[in-house]
Amino acid sequence: FLKEQHSLVYKGAILIFKNGTFLQLPDIDCSRTPPFLVLLVTSSPGQNEARMAVRQTWGKQRLVTGKRIMAYFLLGTTENQNEQTSVTAESQKYGDIIQKDFLDVYYNLTLKTMMGIEWVHKFCPQSRFVMKTDTDVFVNIFYLTELLLRKNRTTRLFTGFLKMNELPIRRISSKWYVGKDEYPGSTYPPFCSGTGYVFSTDVASQIYNISESVPFIKLEDVFIGLCLAKLKINLEELHSEQTFFPNRLEFSLCRFKKIVTCHYVKSHEQLLYWYALEKLGDEECPDI
């Protein structure tokens, strides 16, 4: 039964995505104020507190070394009418929500990510870079901006926590179960952990344009990897040292000054980490 339920989700999924209607769109004209970096943050209708924490920290509209950074939240719909009304009001208040008419469930995460890519392709191709991440990820946008400027690349760049030889999980009880009917291969193509990956904006349009010809898979990071394989875009490290951490890290000011992402961060921790980092500013870490 689980297997049938899984495969039902995929049928015509990309068609749904291509034809779906935008219910909420951000209030921005990218042609007038092109962002250096667009942060696409996956969220769910009920996660108001997590969105507020991001808005108050790394997702706050700002200039970093003169580069404009904008954050937008990617949401599906909910069957709870009160929640949907609340999302509409939140969108009107903050102007930072992108929402389409598909159900906000885990198995639709690929649709949610592709919605963000579609938005960049159609409404913000003037941006330089795009990052896809989640509300429970801490993002050091200062260090990320520094590394992107140092990289000095604006085309065919895709980076994050690289996963090079991942095997599909065939255990049906697993959250990440993928049957052979969905993905017959024995290994996935190279992809980056969905907790946070960054790419040049030209890649967004290329992924959008070929997505219909790529077999749909509910694991969004793997789906993007399949698109990149078809586009012959190679994954790259952003820095010689590890900067993307798909797991939780214990907070230390000097450590967090030199990372781009870490995962499993609660809303109150976002605020604590951010204010500590902001307070440190450009000061050097004390030698230990």
Short mmCIF file of the C-alpha atoms (twelve columns), coordinates in Angstrom:
data_MODEL
# 
_entry.id   MODEL 
# 
loop_
_atom_site.group_PDB 
_atom_site.id 
_atom_site.type_symbol 
_atom_site.label_atom_id 
_atom_site.label_alt_id 
_atom_site.label_comp_id 
_atom_site.label_asym_id 
_atom_site.label_seq_id 
_atom_site.Cartn_x 
_atom_site.Cartn_y 
_atom_site.Cartn_z 
_atom_site.pdbx_PDB_model_num 
ATOM 1   C CA . PHE A 1   0.000  0.000  0.000   1 
ATOM 2   C CA . LEU A 2   2.806  2.408  0.906   1 
ATOM 3   C CA . LYS A 3   4.450  1.742  -2.433  1 
ATOM 4   C CA . GLU A 4   1.218  2.537  -4.303  1 
ATOM 5   C CA . GLN A 5   0.726  5.668  -2.236  1 
ATOM 6   C CA . HIS A 6   4.247  6.817  -3.096  1 
ATOM 7   C CA . SER A 7   3.882  6.290  -6.833  1 
ATOM 8   C CA . LEU A 8   0.532  8.132  -6.914  1 
ATOM 9   C CA . VAL A 9   2.254  11.284 -5.730  1 
ATOM 10  C CA . TYR A 10  4.577  11.360 -8.722  1 
ATOM 11  C CA . LYS A 11  2.117  10.846 -11.554 1 
ATOM 12  C CA . GLY A 12  2.073  13.972 -13.639 1 
ATOM 13  C CA . ALA A 13  3.904  15.837 -10.891 1 
ATOM 14  C CA . ILE A 14  6.017  17.975 -13.186 1 
ATOM 15  C CA . LEU A 15  2.953  18.796 -15.268 1 
ATOM 16  C CA . ILE A 16  1.234  19.942 -12.074 1 
ATOM 17  C CA . PHE A 17  4.279  22.048 -11.281 1 
ATOM 18  C CA . LYS A 18  4.462  23.620 -14.749 1 
ATOM 19  C CA . ASN A 19  0.747  24.397 -14.867 1 
ATOM 20  C CA . GLY A 20  0.252  25.288 -11.212 1 
ATOM 21  C CA . THR A 21  -0.917 28.735 -10.231 1 
ATOM 22  C CA . PHE A 22  1.076  31.087 -8.019  1 
ATOM 23  C CA . LEU A 23  -1.117 32.020 -5.037  1 
ATOM 24  C CA . GLN A 24  1.424  34.329 -3.371  1 
ATOM 25  C CA . LEU A 25  4.239  36.252 -5.030  1 
ATOM 26  C CA . PRO A 26  6.877  38.500 -3.438  1 
ATOM 27  C CA . ASP A 27  6.762  42.232 -3.753  1 
ATOM 28  C CA . ILE A 28  9.984  42.867 -5.706  1 
ATOM 29  C CA . ASP A 29  11.061 44.089 -9.112  1 
ATOM 30  C CA . CYS A 30  14.377 42.323 -9.738  1 
ATOM 31  C CA . SER A 31  15.035 44.332 -12.893 1 
ATOM 32  C CA . ARG A 32  15.141 47.546 -10.835 1 
ATOM 33  C CA . THR A 33  17.084 46.194 -7.859  1 
ATOM 34  C CA . PRO A 34  18.887 43.012 -8.937  1 
ATOM 35  C CA . PRO A 35  19.901 40.906 -5.915  1 
ATOM 36  C CA . PHE A 36  23.386 39.463 -5.686  1 
ATOM 37  C CA . LEU A 37  21.947 36.443 -3.849  1 
ATOM 38  C CA . VAL A 38  18.395 35.115 -3.588  1 
ATOM 39  C CA . LEU A 39  17.756 32.784 -0.630  1 
ATOM 40  C CA . LEU A 40  14.929 30.312 -1.303  1 
ATOM 41  C CA . VAL A 41  13.873 28.912 2.069   1 
ATOM 42  C CA . THR A 42  11.534 25.919 2.159   1 
ATOM 43  C CA . SER A 43  8.895  26.224 4.851   1 
ATOM 44  C CA . SER A 44  5.397  24.969 5.699   1 
ATOM 45  C CA . PRO A 45  2.247  27.001 6.444   1 
ATOM 46  C CA . GLY A 46  2.340  26.328 10.199  1 
ATOM 47  C CA . GLN A 47  5.996  27.311 10.670  1 
ATOM 48  C CA . ASN A 48  5.383  31.009 11.422  1 
ATOM 49  C CA . GLU A 49  7.858  31.125 14.307  1 
ATOM 50  C CA . ALA A 50  10.670 29.623 12.206  1 
ATOM 51  C CA . ARG A 51  10.024 32.126 9.389   1 
ATOM 52  C CA . MET A 52  10.090 35.037 11.844  1 
ATOM 53  C CA . ALA A 53  13.429 33.827 13.229  1 
ATOM 54  C CA . VAL A 54  14.903 33.744 9.707   1 
ATOM 55  C CA . ARG A 55  13.467 37.215 8.930   1 
ATOM 56  C CA . GLN A 56  15.172 38.603 12.039  1 
ATOM 57  C CA . THR A 57  18.536 36.981 11.303  1 
ATOM 58  C CA . TRP A 58  20.200 35.748 8.102   1 
ATOM 59  C CA . GLY A 59  17.074 36.248 5.971   1 
ATOM 60  C CA . LYS A 60  16.708 39.937 6.722   1 
ATOM 61  C CA . GLN A 61  16.942 42.137 3.625   1 
ATOM 62  C CA . ARG A 62  20.382 43.653 3.701   1 
ATOM 63  C CA . LEU A 63  23.551 44.629 1.922   1 
ATOM 64  C CA . VAL A 64  26.664 42.570 2.615   1 
ATOM 65  C CA . THR A 65  29.812 44.301 1.352   1 
ATOM 66  C CA . GLY A 66  27.506 46.299 -0.911  1 
ATOM 67  C CA . LYS A 67  25.769 43.179 -2.304  1 
ATOM 68  C CA . ARG A 68  21.979 42.895 -1.984  1 
ATOM 69  C CA . ILE A 69  20.664 39.685 -0.371  1 
ATOM 70  C CA . MET A 70  16.955 38.775 -0.386  1 
ATOM 71  C CA . ALA A 71  15.168 35.824 1.256   1 
ATOM 72  C CA . TYR A 72  11.873 34.254 0.177   1 
ATOM 73  C CA . PHE A 73  9.888  31.405 1.705   1 
ATOM 74  C CA . LEU A 74  8.586  28.525 -0.426  1 
ATOM 75  C CA . LEU A 75  5.210  27.129 0.683   1 
ATOM 76  C CA . GLY A 76  2.586  24.729 -0.608  1 
ATOM 77  C CA . THR A 77  -1.058 24.892 0.474   1 
ATOM 78  C CA . THR A 78  -2.785 23.518 3.549   1 
ATOM 79  C CA . GLU A 79  -6.238 22.027 4.002   1 
ATOM 80  C CA . ASN A 80  -6.527 24.017 7.236   1 
ATOM 81  C CA . GLN A 81  -8.398 27.163 6.191   1 
ATOM 82  C CA . ASN A 82  -7.247 29.183 9.217   1 
ATOM 83  C CA . GLU A 83  -3.621 28.414 8.399   1 
ATOM 84  C CA . GLN A 84  -4.091 29.403 4.751   1 
ATOM 85  C CA . THR A 85  -5.754 32.705 5.763   1 
ATOM 86  C CA . SER A 86  -2.829 33.331 8.098   1 
ATOM 87  C CA . VAL A 87  -0.312 32.671 5.280   1 
ATOM 88  C CA . THR A 88  -2.119 35.143 3.000   1 
ATOM 89  C CA . ALA A 89  -2.027 37.818 5.722   1 
ATOM 90  C CA . GLU A 90  1.677  37.088 6.376   1 
ATOM 91  C CA . SER A 91  2.409  37.379 2.658   1 
ATOM 92  C CA . GLN A 92  0.657  40.759 2.490   1 
ATOM 93  C CA . LYS A 93  2.557  41.982 5.547   1 
ATOM 94  C CA . TYR A 94  6.079  40.847 4.623   1 
ATOM 95  C CA . GLY A 95  5.928  40.373 0.829   1 
ATOM 96  C CA . ASP A 96  8.350  37.438 0.992   1 
ATOM 97  C CA . ILE A 97  6.242  34.324 0.365   1 
ATOM 98  C CA . ILE A 98  6.131  32.238 -2.813  1 
ATOM 99  C CA . GLN A 99  3.215  29.797 -2.814  1 
ATOM 100 C CA . LYS A 100 1.585  27.537 -5.397  1 
ATOM 101 C CA . ASP A 101 -1.536 25.386 -5.305  1 
ATOM 102 C CA . PHE A 102 -0.053 21.977 -4.386  1 
ATOM 103 C CA . LEU A 103 -0.420 20.311 -0.997  1 
ATOM 104 C CA . ASP A 104 2.417  21.075 1.417   1 
ATOM 105 C CA . VAL A 105 3.590  17.545 2.262   1 
ATOM 106 C CA . TYR A 106 7.074  16.012 2.410   1 
ATOM 107 C CA . TYR A 107 6.570  14.083 -0.847  1 
ATOM 108 C CA . ASN A 108 6.009  17.371 -2.689  1 
ATOM 109 C CA . LEU A 109 9.364  18.871 -1.720  1 
ATOM 110 C CA . THR A 110 10.584 18.555 -5.315  1 
ATOM 111 C CA . LEU A 111 7.575  20.588 -6.481  1 
ATOM 112 C CA . LYS A 112 8.338  23.191 -3.808  1 
ATOM 113 C CA . THR A 113 11.980 23.507 -4.853  1 
ATOM 114 C CA . MET A 114 11.068 23.650 -8.544  1 
ATOM 115 C CA . MET A 115 8.532  26.386 -7.723  1 
ATOM 116 C CA . GLY A 116 11.403 28.476 -6.325  1 
ATOM 117 C CA . ILE A 117 13.513 27.779 -9.410  1 
ATOM 118 C CA . GLU A 118 10.585 28.711 -11.655 1 
ATOM 119 C CA . TRP A 119 10.156 31.985 -9.749  1 
ATOM 120 C CA . VAL A 120 13.842 32.876 -10.232 1 
ATOM 121 C CA . HIS A 121 13.634 31.928 -13.926 1 
ATOM 122 C CA . LYS A 122 10.498 33.988 -14.575 1 
ATOM 123 C CA . PHE A 123 10.742 36.869 -12.118 1 
ATOM 124 C CA . CYS A 124 14.363 37.276 -10.999 1 
ATOM 125 C CA . PRO A 125 16.836 36.175 -13.702 1 
ATOM 126 C CA . GLN A 126 18.760 39.413 -12.999 1 
ATOM 127 C CA . SER A 127 20.065 37.965 -9.714  1 
ATOM 128 C CA . ARG A 128 23.613 36.596 -9.633  1 
ATOM 129 C CA . PHE A 129 23.298 33.583 -7.303  1 
ATOM 130 C CA . VAL A 130 20.561 31.459 -5.722  1 
ATOM 131 C CA . MET A 131 20.652 29.421 -2.529  1 
ATOM 132 C CA . LYS A 132 18.077 26.779 -1.622  1 
ATOM 133 C CA . THR A 133 17.880 26.014 2.107   1 
ATOM 134 C CA . ASP A 134 15.448 25.379 4.995   1 
ATOM 135 C CA . THR A 135 14.146 27.266 8.025   1 
ATOM 136 C CA . ASP A 136 16.016 24.948 10.437  1 
ATOM 137 C CA . VAL A 137 19.375 25.735 8.823   1 
ATOM 138 C CA . PHE A 138 21.693 28.491 10.041  1 
ATOM 139 C CA . VAL A 139 23.262 30.387 7.135   1 
ATOM 140 C CA . ASN A 140 26.294 32.626 7.563   1 
ATOM 141 C CA . ILE A 141 25.569 34.982 4.667   1 
ATOM 142 C CA . PHE A 142 28.656 37.083 5.440   1 
ATOM 143 C CA . TYR A 143 31.030 34.184 4.843   1 
ATOM 144 C CA . LEU A 144 28.957 32.869 1.921   1 
ATOM 145 C CA . THR A 145 29.115 36.263 0.180   1 
ATOM 146 C CA . GLU A 146 32.864 36.474 0.803   1 
ATOM 147 C CA . LEU A 147 33.449 33.014 -0.688  1 
ATOM 148 C CA . LEU A 148 31.228 33.660 -3.729  1 
ATOM 149 C CA . LEU A 149 33.080 36.892 -4.473  1 
ATOM 150 C CA . ARG A 150 36.391 35.086 -4.046  1 
ATOM 151 C CA . LYS A 151 35.236 32.291 -6.383  1 
ATOM 152 C CA . ASN A 152 34.715 34.914 -9.080  1 
ATOM 153 C CA . ARG A 153 32.397 32.696 -11.153 1 
ATOM 154 C CA . THR A 154 28.944 33.665 -12.396 1 
ATOM 155 C CA . THR A 155 27.983 30.770 -14.710 1 
ATOM 156 C CA . ARG A 156 27.490 27.006 -14.400 1 
ATOM 157 C CA . LEU A 157 28.393 27.049 -10.711 1 
ATOM 158 C CA . PHE A 158 26.729 24.563 -8.343  1 
ATOM 159 C CA . THR A 159 28.062 24.006 -4.839  1 
ATOM 160 C CA . GLY A 160 27.111 22.751 -1.385  1 
ATOM 161 C CA . PHE A 161 27.740 19.610 0.658   1 
ATOM 162 C CA . LEU A 162 28.680 17.169 -2.118  1 
ATOM 163 C CA . LYS A 163 27.214 13.661 -2.143  1 
ATOM 164 C CA . MET A 164 29.047 11.701 -4.802  1 
ATOM 165 C CA . ASN A 165 28.131 8.002  -4.525  1 
ATOM 166 C CA . GLU A 166 24.827 7.782  -2.666  1 
ATOM 167 C CA . LEU A 167 22.764 4.603  -2.921  1 
ATOM 168 C CA . PRO A 168 18.939 4.615  -3.087  1 
ATOM 169 C CA . ILE A 169 17.326 3.439  0.165   1 
ATOM 170 C CA . ARG A 170 15.099 0.465  -0.683  1 
ATOM 171 C CA . ARG A 171 13.791 -0.063 2.877   1 
ATOM 172 C CA . ILE A 172 10.084 0.767  2.625   1 
ATOM 173 C CA . SER A 173 9.819  1.999  6.228   1 
ATOM 174 C CA . SER A 174 12.399 4.735  5.568   1 
ATOM 175 C CA . LYS A 175 11.411 8.367  5.037   1 
ATOM 176 C CA . TRP A 176 13.835 8.352  2.088   1 
ATOM 177 C CA . TYR A 177 12.521 5.105  0.563   1 
ATOM 178 C CA . VAL A 178 12.688 5.049  -3.229  1 
ATOM 179 C CA . GLY A 179 11.365 2.042  -5.158  1 
ATOM 180 C CA . LYS A 180 12.927 0.693  -8.339  1 
ATOM 181 C CA . ASP A 181 9.872  1.858  -10.280 1 
ATOM 182 C CA . GLU A 182 10.698 5.425  -9.239  1 
ATOM 183 C CA . TYR A 183 14.472 5.162  -9.606  1 
ATOM 184 C CA . PRO A 184 15.841 1.941  -11.139 1 
ATOM 185 C CA . GLY A 185 19.523 2.932  -10.920 1 
ATOM 186 C CA . SER A 186 21.863 1.457  -8.309  1 
ATOM 187 C CA . THR A 187 23.496 4.802  -7.427  1 
ATOM 188 C CA . TYR A 188 22.336 8.404  -7.596  1 
ATOM 189 C CA . PRO A 189 24.173 10.946 -9.734  1 
ATOM 190 C CA . PRO A 190 26.271 13.464 -7.774  1 
ATOM 191 C CA . PHE A 191 24.060 15.915 -5.856  1 
ATOM 192 C CA . CYS A 192 24.298 18.374 -2.979  1 
ATOM 193 C CA . SER A 193 22.538 17.946 0.359   1 
ATOM 194 C CA . GLY A 194 19.166 19.697 0.287   1 
ATOM 195 C CA . THR A 195 19.971 21.405 3.590   1 
ATOM 196 C CA . GLY A 196 21.759 24.097 1.591   1 
ATOM 197 C CA . TYR A 197 23.141 24.422 -1.919  1 
ATOM 198 C CA . VAL A 198 24.138 27.447 -3.979  1 
ATOM 199 C CA . PHE A 199 24.174 27.971 -7.743  1 
ATOM 200 C CA . SER A 200 24.645 30.716 -10.297 1 
ATOM 201 C CA . THR A 201 21.319 32.040 -11.589 1 
ATOM 202 C CA . ASP A 202 21.866 30.794 -15.157 1 
ATOM 203 C CA . VAL A 203 21.614 27.253 -13.739 1 
ATOM 204 C CA . ALA A 204 18.073 27.969 -12.449 1 
ATOM 205 C CA . SER A 205 16.812 28.632 -15.981 1 
ATOM 206 C CA . GLN A 206 18.649 25.611 -17.369 1 
ATOM 207 C CA . ILE A 207 17.131 23.320 -14.703 1 
ATOM 208 C CA . TYR A 208 13.672 24.786 -15.296 1 
ATOM 209 C CA . ASN A 209 13.900 24.274 -19.043 1 
ATOM 210 C CA . ILE A 210 14.926 20.609 -18.934 1 
ATOM 211 C CA . SER A 211 12.986 19.529 -15.809 1 
ATOM 212 C CA . GLU A 212 10.092 18.020 -17.774 1 
ATOM 213 C CA . SER A 213 12.432 15.549 -19.472 1 
ATOM 214 C CA . VAL A 214 13.953 14.337 -16.178 1 
ATOM 215 C CA . PRO A 215 12.284 11.418 -14.333 1 
ATOM 216 C CA . PHE A 216 10.489 12.790 -11.285 1 
ATOM 217 C CA . ILE A 217 11.728 11.730 -7.844  1 
ATOM 218 C CA . LYS A 218 10.398 12.956 -4.506  1 
ATOM 219 C CA . LEU A 219 13.910 13.569 -3.092  1 
ATOM 220 C CA . GLU A 220 14.412 17.129 -4.302  1 
ATOM 221 C CA . ASP A 221 18.185 17.189 -3.934  1 
ATOM 222 C CA . VAL A 222 18.464 13.989 -5.999  1 
ATOM 223 C CA . PHE A 223 16.061 15.383 -8.621  1 
ATOM 224 C CA . ILE A 224 18.237 18.496 -8.965  1 
ATOM 225 C CA . GLY A 225 21.260 16.173 -9.260  1 
ATOM 226 C CA . LEU A 226 19.527 14.327 -12.119 1 
ATOM 227 C CA . CYS A 227 18.929 17.673 -13.846 1 
ATOM 228 C CA . LEU A 228 22.587 18.679 -13.401 1 
ATOM 229 C CA . ALA A 229 23.761 15.332 -14.817 1 
ATOM 230 C CA . LYS A 230 21.620 15.921 -17.903 1 
ATOM 231 C CA . LEU A 231 23.011 19.464 -18.204 1 
ATOM 232 C CA . LYS A 232 26.580 18.151 -17.697 1 
ATOM 233 C CA . ILE A 233 27.124 20.643 -14.881 1 
ATOM 234 C CA . ASN A 234 29.732 19.397 -12.408 1 
ATOM 235 C CA . LEU A 235 29.458 20.017 -8.680  1 
ATOM 236 C CA . GLU A 236 32.256 22.047 -7.116  1 
ATOM 237 C CA . GLU A 237 33.539 22.707 -3.625  1 
ATOM 238 C CA . LEU A 238 33.057 26.328 -2.589  1 
ATOM 239 C CA . HIS A 239 36.223 26.336 -0.507  1 
ATOM 240 C CA . SER A 240 39.172 24.051 0.195   1 
ATOM 241 C CA . GLU A 241 37.827 23.525 3.735   1 
ATOM 242 C CA . GLN A 242 34.352 22.174 4.519   1 
ATOM 243 C CA . THR A 243 31.833 25.007 4.868   1 
ATOM 244 C CA . PHE A 244 28.438 23.281 4.372   1 
ATOM 245 C CA . PHE A 245 27.400 21.041 7.281   1 
ATOM 246 C CA . PRO A 246 24.232 18.964 6.745   1 
ATOM 247 C CA . ASN A 247 24.253 17.983 10.426  1 
ATOM 248 C CA . ARG A 248 24.080 19.894 13.673  1 
ATOM 249 C CA . LEU A 249 27.185 21.660 14.975  1 
ATOM 250 C CA . GLU A 250 27.752 22.774 18.536  1 
ATOM 251 C CA . PHE A 251 27.904 26.561 18.517  1 
ATOM 252 C CA . SER A 252 31.211 28.303 18.872  1 
ATOM 253 C CA . LEU A 253 31.681 31.833 17.633  1 
ATOM 254 C CA . CYS A 254 34.990 31.215 15.891  1 
ATOM 255 C CA . ARG A 255 33.691 28.026 14.255  1 
ATOM 256 C CA . PHE A 256 30.497 29.648 12.972  1 
ATOM 257 C CA . LYS A 257 32.437 32.579 11.541  1 
ATOM 258 C CA . LYS A 258 33.936 30.157 8.984   1 
ATOM 259 C CA . ILE A 259 30.939 28.014 8.007   1 
ATOM 260 C CA . VAL A 260 28.170 28.589 5.449   1 
ATOM 261 C CA . THR A 261 25.462 26.260 6.818   1 
ATOM 262 C CA . CYS A 262 24.612 23.985 9.698   1 
ATOM 263 C CA . HIS A 263 21.404 22.030 10.201  1 
ATOM 264 C CA . TYR A 264 18.874 21.295 12.988  1 
ATOM 265 C CA . VAL A 265 18.867 24.816 14.405  1 
ATOM 266 C CA . LYS A 266 15.825 25.838 16.489  1 
ATOM 267 C CA . SER A 267 14.218 29.263 16.130  1 
ATOM 268 C CA . HIS A 268 15.598 30.669 19.401  1 
ATOM 269 C CA . GLU A 269 19.059 29.354 18.476  1 
ATOM 270 C CA . GLN A 270 18.934 31.209 15.144  1 
ATOM 271 C CA . LEU A 271 18.627 34.448 17.127  1 
ATOM 272 C CA . LEU A 272 21.352 33.562 19.653  1 
ATOM 273 C CA . TYR A 273 23.851 32.485 16.981  1 
ATOM 274 C CA . TRP A 274 23.091 35.436 14.730  1 
ATOM 275 C CA . TYR A 275 23.412 38.159 17.380  1 
ATOM 276 C CA . ALA A 276 26.691 36.637 18.588  1 
ATOM 277 C CA . LEU A 277 28.037 36.599 15.018  1 
ATOM 278 C CA . GLU A 278 26.839 40.140 14.323  1 
ATOM 279 C CA . LYS A 279 28.398 41.393 17.546  1 
ATOM 280 C CA . LEU A 280 31.753 39.871 16.622  1 
ATOM 281 C CA . GLY A 281 31.588 41.636 13.233  1 
ATOM 282 C CA . ASP A 282 34.981 41.953 11.565  1 
ATOM 283 C CA . GLU A 283 36.915 41.282 14.765  1 
ATOM 284 C CA . GLU A 284 39.413 38.476 14.579  1 
ATOM 285 C CA . CYS A 285 38.775 35.359 16.619  1 
ATOM 286 C CA . PRO A 286 41.040 35.105 19.661  1 
ATOM 287 C CA . ASP A 287 43.866 32.595 19.253  1 
ATOM 288 C CA . ILE A 288 43.174 29.481 21.262  1 
# 
